[in-house]
PDB file of C-alpha atoms in Angstrom:
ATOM      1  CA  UNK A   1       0.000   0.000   0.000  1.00  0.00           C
ATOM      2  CA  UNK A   2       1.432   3.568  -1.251  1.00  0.00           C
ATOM      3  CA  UNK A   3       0.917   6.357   1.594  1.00  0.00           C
ATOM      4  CA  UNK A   4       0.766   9.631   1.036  1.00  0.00           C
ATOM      5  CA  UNK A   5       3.977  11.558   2.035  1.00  0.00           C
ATOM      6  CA  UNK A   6       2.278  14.982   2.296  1.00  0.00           C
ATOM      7  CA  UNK A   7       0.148  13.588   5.217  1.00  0.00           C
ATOM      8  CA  UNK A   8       3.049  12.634   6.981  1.00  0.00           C
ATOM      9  CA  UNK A   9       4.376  16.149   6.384  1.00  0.00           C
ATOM     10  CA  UNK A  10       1.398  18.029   7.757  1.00  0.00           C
ATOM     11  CA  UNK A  11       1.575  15.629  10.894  1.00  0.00           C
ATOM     12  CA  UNK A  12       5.200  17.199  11.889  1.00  0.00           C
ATOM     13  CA  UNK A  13       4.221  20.847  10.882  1.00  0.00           C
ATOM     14  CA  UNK A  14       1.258  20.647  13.235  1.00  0.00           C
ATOM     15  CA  UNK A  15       3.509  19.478  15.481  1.00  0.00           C
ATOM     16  CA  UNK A  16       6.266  21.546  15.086  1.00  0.00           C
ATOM     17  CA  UNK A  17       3.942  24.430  15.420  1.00  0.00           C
ATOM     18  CA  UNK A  18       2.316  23.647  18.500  1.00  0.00           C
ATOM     19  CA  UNK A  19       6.022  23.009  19.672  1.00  0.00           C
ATOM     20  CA  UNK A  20       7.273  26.843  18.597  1.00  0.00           C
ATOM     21  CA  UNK A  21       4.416  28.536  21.223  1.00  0.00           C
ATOM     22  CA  UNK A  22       4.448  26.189  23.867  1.00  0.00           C
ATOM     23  CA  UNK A  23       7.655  25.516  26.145  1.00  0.00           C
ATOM     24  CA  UNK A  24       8.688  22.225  27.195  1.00  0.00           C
ATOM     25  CA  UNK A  25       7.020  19.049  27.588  1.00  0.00           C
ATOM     26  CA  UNK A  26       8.214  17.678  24.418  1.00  0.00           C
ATOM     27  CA  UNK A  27       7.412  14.149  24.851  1.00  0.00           C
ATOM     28  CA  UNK A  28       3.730  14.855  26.106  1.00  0.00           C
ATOM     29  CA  UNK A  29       3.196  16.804  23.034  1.00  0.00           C
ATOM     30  CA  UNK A  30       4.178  14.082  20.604  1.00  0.00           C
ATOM     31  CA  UNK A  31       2.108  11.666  22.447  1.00  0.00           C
ATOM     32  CA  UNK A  32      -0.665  14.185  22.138  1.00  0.00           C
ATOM     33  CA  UNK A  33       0.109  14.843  18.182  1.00  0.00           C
ATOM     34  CA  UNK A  34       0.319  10.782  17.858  1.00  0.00           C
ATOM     35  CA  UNK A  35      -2.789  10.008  19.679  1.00  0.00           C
ATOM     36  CA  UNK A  36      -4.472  12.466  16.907  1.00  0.00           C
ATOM     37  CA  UNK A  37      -4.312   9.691  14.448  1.00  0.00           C
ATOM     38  CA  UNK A  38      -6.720   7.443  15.325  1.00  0.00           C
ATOM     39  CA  UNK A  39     -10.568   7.481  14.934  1.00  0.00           C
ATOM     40  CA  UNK A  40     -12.726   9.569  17.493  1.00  0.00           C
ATOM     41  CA  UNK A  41      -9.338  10.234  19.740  1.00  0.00           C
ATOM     42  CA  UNK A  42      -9.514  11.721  23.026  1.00  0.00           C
ATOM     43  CA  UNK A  43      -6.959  12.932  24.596  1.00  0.00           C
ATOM     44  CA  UNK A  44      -6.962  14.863  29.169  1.00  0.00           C
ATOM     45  CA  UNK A  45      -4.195  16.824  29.983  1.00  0.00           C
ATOM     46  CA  UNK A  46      -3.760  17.215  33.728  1.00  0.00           C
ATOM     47  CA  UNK A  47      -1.573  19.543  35.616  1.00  0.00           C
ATOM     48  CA  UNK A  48      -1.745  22.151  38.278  1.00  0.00           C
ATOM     49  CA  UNK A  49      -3.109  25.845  38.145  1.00  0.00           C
ATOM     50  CA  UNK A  50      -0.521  27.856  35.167  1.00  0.00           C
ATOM     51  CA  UNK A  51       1.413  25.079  33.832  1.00  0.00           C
ATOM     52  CA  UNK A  52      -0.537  25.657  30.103  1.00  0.00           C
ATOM     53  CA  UNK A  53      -3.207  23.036  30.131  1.00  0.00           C
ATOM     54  CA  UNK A  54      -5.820  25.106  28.758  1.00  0.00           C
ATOM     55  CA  UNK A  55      -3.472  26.448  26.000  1.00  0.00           C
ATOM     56  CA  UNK A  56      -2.170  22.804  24.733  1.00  0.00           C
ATOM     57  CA  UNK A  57      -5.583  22.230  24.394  1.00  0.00           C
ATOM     58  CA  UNK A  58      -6.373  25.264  22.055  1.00  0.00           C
ATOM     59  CA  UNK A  59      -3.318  24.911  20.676  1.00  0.00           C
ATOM     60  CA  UNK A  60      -4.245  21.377  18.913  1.00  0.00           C
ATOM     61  CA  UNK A  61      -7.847  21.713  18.488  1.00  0.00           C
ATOM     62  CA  UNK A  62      -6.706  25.283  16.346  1.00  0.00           C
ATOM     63  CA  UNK A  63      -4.363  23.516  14.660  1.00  0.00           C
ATOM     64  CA  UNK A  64      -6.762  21.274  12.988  1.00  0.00           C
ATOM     65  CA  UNK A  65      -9.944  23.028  12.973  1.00  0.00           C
ATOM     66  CA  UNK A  66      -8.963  26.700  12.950  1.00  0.00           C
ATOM     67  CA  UNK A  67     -11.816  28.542  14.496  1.00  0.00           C
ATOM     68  CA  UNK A  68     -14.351  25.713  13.843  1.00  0.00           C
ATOM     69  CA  UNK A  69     -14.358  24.243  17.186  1.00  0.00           C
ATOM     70  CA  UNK A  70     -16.573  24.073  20.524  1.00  0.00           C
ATOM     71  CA  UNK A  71     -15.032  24.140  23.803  1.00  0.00           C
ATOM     72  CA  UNK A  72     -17.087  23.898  27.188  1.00  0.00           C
ATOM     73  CA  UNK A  73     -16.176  24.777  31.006  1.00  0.00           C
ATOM     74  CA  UNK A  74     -16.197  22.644  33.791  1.00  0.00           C
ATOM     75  CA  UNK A  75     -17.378  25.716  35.483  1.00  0.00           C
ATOM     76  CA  UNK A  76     -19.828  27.392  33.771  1.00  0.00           C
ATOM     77  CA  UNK A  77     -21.663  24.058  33.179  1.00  0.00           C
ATOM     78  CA  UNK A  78     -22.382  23.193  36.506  1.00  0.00           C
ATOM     79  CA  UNK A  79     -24.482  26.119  36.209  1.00  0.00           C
ATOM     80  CA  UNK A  80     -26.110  26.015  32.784  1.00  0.00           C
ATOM     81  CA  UNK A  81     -25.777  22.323  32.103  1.00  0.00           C
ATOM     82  CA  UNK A  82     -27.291  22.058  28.857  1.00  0.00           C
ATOM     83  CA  UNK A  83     -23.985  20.289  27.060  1.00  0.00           C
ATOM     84  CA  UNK A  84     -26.046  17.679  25.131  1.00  0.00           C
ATOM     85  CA  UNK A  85     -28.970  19.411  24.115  1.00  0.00           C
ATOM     86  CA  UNK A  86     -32.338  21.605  24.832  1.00  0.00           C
ATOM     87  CA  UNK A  87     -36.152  20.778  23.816  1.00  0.00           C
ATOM     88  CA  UNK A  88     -37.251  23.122  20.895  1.00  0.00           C
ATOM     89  CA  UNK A  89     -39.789  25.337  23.286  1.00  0.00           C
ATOM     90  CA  UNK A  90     -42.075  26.817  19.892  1.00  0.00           C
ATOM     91  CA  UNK A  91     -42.570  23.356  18.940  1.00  0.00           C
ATOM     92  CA  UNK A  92     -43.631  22.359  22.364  1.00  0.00           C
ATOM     93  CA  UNK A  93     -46.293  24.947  22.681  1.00  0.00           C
ATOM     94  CA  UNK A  94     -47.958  24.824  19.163  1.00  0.00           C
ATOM     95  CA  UNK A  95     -47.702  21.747  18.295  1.00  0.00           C
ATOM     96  CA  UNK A  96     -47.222  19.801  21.485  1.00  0.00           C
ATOM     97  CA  UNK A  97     -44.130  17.851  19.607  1.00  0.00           C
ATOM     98  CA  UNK A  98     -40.537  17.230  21.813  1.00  0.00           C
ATOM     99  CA  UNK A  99     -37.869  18.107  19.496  1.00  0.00           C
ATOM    100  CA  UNK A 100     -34.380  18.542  20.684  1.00  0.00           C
ATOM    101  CA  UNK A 101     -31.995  20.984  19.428  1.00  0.00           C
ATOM    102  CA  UNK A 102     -28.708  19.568  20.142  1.00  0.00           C
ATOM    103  CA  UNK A 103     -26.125  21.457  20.881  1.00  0.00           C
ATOM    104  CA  UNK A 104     -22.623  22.419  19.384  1.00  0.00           C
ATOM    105  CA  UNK A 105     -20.576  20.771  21.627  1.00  0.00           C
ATOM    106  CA  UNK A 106     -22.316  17.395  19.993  1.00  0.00           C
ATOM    107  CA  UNK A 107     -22.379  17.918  16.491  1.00  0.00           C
ATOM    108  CA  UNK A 108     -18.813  19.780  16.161  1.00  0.00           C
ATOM    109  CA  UNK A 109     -16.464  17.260  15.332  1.00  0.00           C
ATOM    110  CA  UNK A 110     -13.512  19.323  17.454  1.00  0.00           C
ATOM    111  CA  UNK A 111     -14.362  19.130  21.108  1.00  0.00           C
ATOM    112  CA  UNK A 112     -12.721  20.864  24.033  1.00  0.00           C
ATOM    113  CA  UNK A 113     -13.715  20.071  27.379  1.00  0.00           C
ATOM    114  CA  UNK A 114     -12.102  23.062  29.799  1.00  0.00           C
ATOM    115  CA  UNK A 115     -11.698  22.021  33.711  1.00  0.00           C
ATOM    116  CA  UNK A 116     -13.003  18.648  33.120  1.00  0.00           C
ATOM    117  CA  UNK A 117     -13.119  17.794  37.002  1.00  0.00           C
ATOM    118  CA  UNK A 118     -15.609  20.511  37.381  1.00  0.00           C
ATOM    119  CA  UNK A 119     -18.343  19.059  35.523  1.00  0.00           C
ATOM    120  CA  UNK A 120     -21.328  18.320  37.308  1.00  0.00           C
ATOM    121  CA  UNK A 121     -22.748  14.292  37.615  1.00  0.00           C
ATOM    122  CA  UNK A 122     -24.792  14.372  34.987  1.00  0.00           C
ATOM    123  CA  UNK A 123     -22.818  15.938  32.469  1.00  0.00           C
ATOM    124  CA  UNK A 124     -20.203  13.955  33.016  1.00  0.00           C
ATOM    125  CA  UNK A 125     -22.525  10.807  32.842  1.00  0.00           C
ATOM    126  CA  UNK A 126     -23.752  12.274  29.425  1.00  0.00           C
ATOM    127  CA  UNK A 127     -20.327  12.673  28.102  1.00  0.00           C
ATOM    128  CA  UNK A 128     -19.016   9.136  29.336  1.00  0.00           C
ATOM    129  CA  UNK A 129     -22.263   7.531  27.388  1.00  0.00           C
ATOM    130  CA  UNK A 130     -20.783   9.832  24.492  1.00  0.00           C
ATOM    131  CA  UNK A 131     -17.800   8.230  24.726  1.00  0.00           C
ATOM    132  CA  UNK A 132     -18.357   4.614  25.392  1.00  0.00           C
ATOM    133  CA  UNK A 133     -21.507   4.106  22.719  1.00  0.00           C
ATOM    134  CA  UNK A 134     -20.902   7.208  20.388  1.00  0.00           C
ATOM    135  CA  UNK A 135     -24.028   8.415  20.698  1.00  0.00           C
ATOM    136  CA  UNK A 136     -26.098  11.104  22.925  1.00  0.00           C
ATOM    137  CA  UNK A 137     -29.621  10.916  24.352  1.00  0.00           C
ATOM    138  CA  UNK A 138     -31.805  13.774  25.432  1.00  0.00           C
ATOM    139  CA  UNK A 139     -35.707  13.564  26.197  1.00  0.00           C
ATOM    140  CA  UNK A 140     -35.775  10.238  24.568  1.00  0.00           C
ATOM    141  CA  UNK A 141     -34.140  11.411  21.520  1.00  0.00           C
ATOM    142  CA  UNK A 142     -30.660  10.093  20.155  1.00  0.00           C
ATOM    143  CA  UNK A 143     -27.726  11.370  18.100  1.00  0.00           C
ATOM    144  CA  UNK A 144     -25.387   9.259  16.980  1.00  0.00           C
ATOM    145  CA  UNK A 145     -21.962  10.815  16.784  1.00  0.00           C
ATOM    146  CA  UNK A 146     -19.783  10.969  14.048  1.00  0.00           C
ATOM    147  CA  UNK A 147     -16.067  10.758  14.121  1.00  0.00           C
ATOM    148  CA  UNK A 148     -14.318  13.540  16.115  1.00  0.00           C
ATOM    149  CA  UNK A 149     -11.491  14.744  18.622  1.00  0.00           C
ATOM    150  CA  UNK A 150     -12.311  15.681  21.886  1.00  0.00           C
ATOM    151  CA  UNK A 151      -9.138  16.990  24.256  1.00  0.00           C
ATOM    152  CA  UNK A 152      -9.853  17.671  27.838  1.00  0.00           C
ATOM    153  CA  UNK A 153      -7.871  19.004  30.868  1.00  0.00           C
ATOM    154  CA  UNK A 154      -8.197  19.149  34.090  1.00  0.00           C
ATOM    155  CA  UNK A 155      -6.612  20.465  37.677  1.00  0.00           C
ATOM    156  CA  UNK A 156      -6.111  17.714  40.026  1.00  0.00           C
ATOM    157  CA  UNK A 157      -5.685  19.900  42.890  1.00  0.00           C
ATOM    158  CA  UNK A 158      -8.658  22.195  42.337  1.00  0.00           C
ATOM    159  CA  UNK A 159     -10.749  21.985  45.863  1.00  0.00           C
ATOM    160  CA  UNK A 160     -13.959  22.657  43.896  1.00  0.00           C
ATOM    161  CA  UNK A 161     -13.551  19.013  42.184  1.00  0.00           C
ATOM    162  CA  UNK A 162     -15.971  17.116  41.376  1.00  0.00           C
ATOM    163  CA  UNK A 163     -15.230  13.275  41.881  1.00  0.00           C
ATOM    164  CA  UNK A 164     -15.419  11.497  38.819  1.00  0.00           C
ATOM    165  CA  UNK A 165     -16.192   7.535  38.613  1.00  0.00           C
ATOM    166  CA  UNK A 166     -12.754   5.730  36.980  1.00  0.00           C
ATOM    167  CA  UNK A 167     -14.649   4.526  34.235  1.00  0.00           C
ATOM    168  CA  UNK A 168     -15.234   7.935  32.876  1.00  0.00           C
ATOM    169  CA  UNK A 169     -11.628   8.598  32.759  1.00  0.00           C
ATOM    170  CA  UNK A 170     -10.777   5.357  31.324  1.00  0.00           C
ATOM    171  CA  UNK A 171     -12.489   6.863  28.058  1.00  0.00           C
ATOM    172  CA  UNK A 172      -9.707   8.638  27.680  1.00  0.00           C
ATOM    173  CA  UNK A 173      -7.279   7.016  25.373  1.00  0.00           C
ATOM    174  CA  UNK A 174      -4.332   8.470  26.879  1.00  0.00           C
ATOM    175  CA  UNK A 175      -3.481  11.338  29.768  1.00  0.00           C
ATOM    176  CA  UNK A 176      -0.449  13.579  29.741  1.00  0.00           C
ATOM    177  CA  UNK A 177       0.640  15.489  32.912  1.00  0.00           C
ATOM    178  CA  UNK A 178       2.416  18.949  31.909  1.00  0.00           C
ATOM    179  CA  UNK A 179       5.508  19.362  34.049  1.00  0.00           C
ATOM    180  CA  UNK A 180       6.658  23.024  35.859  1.00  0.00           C
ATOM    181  CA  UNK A 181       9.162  25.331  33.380  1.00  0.00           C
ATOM    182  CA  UNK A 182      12.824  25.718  34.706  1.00  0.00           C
ATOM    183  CA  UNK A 183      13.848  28.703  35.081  1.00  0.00           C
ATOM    184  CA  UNK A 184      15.853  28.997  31.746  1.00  0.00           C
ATOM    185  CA  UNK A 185      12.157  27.771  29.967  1.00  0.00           C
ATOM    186  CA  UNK A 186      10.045  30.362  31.859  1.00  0.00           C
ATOM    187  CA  UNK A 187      12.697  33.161  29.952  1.00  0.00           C
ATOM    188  CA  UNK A 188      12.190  31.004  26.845  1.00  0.00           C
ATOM    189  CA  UNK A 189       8.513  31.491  27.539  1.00  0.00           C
ATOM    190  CA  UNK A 190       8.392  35.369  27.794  1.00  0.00           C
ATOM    191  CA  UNK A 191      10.355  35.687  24.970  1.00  0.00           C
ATOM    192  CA  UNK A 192       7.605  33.563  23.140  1.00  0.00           C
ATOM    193  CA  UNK A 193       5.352  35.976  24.260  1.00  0.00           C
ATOM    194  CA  UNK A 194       6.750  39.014  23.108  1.00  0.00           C
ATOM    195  CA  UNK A 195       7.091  37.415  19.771  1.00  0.00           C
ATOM    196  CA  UNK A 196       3.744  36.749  19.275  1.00  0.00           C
ATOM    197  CA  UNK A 197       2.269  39.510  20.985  1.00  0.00           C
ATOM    198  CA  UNK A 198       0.922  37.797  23.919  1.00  0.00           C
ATOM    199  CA  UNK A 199      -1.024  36.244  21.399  1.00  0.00           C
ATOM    200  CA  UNK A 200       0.286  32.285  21.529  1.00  0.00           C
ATOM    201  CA  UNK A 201      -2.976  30.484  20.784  1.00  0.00           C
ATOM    202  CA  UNK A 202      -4.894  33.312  17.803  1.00  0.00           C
ATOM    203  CA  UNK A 203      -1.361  33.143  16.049  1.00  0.00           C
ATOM    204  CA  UNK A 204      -1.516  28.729  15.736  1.00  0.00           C
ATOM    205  CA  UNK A 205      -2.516  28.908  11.784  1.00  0.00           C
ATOM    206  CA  UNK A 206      -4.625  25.867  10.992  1.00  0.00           C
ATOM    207  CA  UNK A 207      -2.092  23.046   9.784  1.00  0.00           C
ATOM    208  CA  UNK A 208      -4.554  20.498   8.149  1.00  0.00           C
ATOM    209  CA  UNK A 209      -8.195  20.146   7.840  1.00  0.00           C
ATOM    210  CA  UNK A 210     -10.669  17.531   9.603  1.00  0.00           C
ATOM    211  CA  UNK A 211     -10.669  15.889   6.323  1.00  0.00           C
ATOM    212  CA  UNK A 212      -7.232  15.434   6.002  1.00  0.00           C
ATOM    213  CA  UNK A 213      -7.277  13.866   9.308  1.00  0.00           C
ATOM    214  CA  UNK A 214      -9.585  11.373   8.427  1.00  0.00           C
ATOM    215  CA  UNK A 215      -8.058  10.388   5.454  1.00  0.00           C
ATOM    216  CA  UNK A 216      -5.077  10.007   7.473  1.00  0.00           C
ATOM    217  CA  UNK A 217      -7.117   8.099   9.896  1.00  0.00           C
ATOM    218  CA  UNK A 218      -8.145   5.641   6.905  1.00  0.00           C
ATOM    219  CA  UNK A 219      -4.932   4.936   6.582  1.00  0.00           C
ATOM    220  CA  UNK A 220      -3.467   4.097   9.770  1.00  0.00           C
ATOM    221  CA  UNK A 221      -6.714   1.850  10.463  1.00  0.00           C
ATOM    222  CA  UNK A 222      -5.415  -0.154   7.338  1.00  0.00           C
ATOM    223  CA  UNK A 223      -1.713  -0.786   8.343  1.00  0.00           C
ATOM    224  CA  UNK A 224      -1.107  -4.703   9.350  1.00  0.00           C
ATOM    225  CA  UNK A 225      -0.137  -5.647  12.783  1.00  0.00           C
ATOM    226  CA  UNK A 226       1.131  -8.772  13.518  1.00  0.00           C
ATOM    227  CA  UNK A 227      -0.871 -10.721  15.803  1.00  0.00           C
ATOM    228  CA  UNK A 228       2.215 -11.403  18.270  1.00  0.00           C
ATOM    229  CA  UNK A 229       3.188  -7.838  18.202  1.00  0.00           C
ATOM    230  CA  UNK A 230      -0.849  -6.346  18.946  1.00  0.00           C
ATOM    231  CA  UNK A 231      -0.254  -8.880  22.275  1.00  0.00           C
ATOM    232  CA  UNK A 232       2.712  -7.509  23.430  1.00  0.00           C
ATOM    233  CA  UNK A 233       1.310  -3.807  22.753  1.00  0.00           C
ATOM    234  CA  UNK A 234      -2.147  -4.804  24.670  1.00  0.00           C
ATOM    235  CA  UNK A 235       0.466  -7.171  27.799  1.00  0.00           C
ATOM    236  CA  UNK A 236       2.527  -3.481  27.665  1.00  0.00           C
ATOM    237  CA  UNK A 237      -0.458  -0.884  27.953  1.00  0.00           C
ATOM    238  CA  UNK A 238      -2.562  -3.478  30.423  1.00  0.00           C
ATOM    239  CA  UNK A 239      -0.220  -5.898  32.278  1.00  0.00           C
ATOM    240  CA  UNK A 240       3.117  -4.472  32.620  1.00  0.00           C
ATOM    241  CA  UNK A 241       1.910  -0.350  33.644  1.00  0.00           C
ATOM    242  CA  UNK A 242       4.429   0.422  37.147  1.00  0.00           C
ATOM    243  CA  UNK A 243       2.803   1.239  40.159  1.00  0.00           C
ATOM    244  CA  UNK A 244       4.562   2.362  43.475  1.00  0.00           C
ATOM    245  CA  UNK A 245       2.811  -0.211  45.539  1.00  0.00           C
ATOM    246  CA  UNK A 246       3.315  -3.506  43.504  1.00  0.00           C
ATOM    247  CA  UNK A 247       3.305  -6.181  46.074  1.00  0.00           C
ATOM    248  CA  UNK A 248       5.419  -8.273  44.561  1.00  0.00           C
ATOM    249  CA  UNK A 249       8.364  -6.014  43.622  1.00  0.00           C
ATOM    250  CA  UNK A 250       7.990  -2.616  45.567  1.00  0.00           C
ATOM    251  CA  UNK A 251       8.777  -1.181  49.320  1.00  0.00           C
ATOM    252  CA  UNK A 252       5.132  -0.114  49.581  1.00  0.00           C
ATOM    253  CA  UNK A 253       3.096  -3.280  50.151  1.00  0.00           C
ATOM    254  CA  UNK A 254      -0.235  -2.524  50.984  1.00  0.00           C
ATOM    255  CA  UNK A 255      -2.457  -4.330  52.585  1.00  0.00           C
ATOM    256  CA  UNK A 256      -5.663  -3.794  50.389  1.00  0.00           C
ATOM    257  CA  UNK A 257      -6.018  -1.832  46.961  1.00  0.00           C
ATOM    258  CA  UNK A 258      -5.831   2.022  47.249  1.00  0.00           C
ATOM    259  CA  UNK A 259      -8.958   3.639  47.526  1.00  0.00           C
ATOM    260  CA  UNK A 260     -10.683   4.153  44.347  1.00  0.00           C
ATOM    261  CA  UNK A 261      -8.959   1.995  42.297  1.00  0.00           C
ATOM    262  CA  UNK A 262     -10.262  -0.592  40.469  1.00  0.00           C
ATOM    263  CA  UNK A 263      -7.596  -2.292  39.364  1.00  0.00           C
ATOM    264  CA  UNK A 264      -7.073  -5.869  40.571  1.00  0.00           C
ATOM    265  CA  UNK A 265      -3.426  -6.768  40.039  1.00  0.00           C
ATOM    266  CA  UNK A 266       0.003  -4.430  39.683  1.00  0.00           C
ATOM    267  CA  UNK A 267      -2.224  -1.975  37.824  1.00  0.00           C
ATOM    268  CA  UNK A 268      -3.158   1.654  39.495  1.00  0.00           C
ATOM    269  CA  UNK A 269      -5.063   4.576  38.235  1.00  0.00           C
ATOM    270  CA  UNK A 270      -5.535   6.362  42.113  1.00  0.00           C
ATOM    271  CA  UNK A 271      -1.781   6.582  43.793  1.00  0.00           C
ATOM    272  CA  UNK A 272      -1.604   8.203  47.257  1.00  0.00           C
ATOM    273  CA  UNK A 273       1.358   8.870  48.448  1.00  0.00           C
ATOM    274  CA  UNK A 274       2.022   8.167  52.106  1.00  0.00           C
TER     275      UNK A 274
END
């Protein structure tokens, strides 16, 4: 099979141009940029308060989609909650019919969820039925949902968190944590700044379109993996991840499973430290 070159080109521009307005974390970004090539990809960045979350986000979603995106808040939707979608009121009163207009955030195919941890239960349950079934009820109406990338982030540390079940975050096909700049990066970062006028995320130009990355999609869905070498991936992501409180090989052996995980063997989403 003959792939197309320029594909692979606008793959490194998008992420050499993320790269040139965002400082460090150069191996979270590539991850991120990688992750990009596979259908309906989702991607949470975590970090603390400042580190960039929010602008990695834009950064990638504007790189593909230019302006045509939706992003939601964490906090403003535990107010207005109406991510999914509304019932038509006119058509209520005259003719007595439910119709739902659904919202942006479901039929845009780039998604941006801002302070994830902050969405309310029933948001978040929407969203998680989003991305488990690909689809999206509201007052007994479905949409299904087409193919699409959807990048969250959220703060870890933020006392207003809501407390997410782990099987919504396992929807997530990967999660990056943004380290803190040194101090030779924060100068790098300022000087980034002044070059684009304060202005890092409205300068990212739009590297490829949504149909590009599709097509590109296509073709990564058709490359051949050997059936030994899909194992090993699958034993590396499932059976072999570290955690600090192995009982077999680490100083920390608890005595039960830390709370919240639910994880059975050397496997942990929910370290504590202490």
């Amino acid at each position: 099979m003959v792939y197309n070159m320029n594909y692979r080109k606008l793959v490194g521009k998008l992420e050499d141009e993320v790269k040139a307005r965002f400082v460090g974390n150069e191996e979270a970004i590539h991850a991120a940029i990688l992750n990009l090539l596979h259908a309906r990809s989702t991607l949470l960045i975590r970090s603390p308060r400042g580190l960039g979350k929010s602008t990695l986000m834009l950064l990638l979603l504007k790189g593909i989609f230019g302006d045509d995106y939706v992003v939601i808040s964490g906090a403003s939707e535990v107010k207005r909650g109406e991510v999914v979608g509304r019932l038509h009121i006119p058509s209520l009163e005259k003719e007595g019919v439910e119709r739902v207009v659904w919202s942006a955030f479901v039929q845009k195919e780039g998604k941006g969820i801002d302070e994830v941890n902050r969405l309310n239960p029933y948001t978040t349950a929407n969203i998680y039925h989003m991305l488990q079934f690909g689809e999206v009820w509201a007052y007994g109406h479905r949409y299904k949902i087409k193919d699409y990338v959807l990048i969250a982030n959220e703060n870890p540390h933020d006392p207003s968190t809501f407390k997410h079940p782990p099987p919504f975050y396992d929807r997530f096909d990967i999660t990056i944590y943004l380290s803190s700049l040194t101090l030779s990066q924060k100068f790098k970062l300022q000087a980034l700044l002044h070059k684009y006028g304060g202005e890092l995320v409205d300068s990212m130009p739009q590297v490829l379109t949504f149909d590009d990355l599709m097509n590109i999609r296509k073709e990564v869905a058709e490359v051949e993996i050997d059936l030994e070498l899909r194992g090993l991936i699958n034993t590396l992501i499932r059976d072999l991840q570290t955690c600090i409180r192995g009982r077999d090989f680490s100083t920390l052996k608890p005595l039960a499973l830390c709370e919240g995980c639910h994880f059975i063997r050397d496997i942990c989403s929910s370290i504590k430290v202490g």
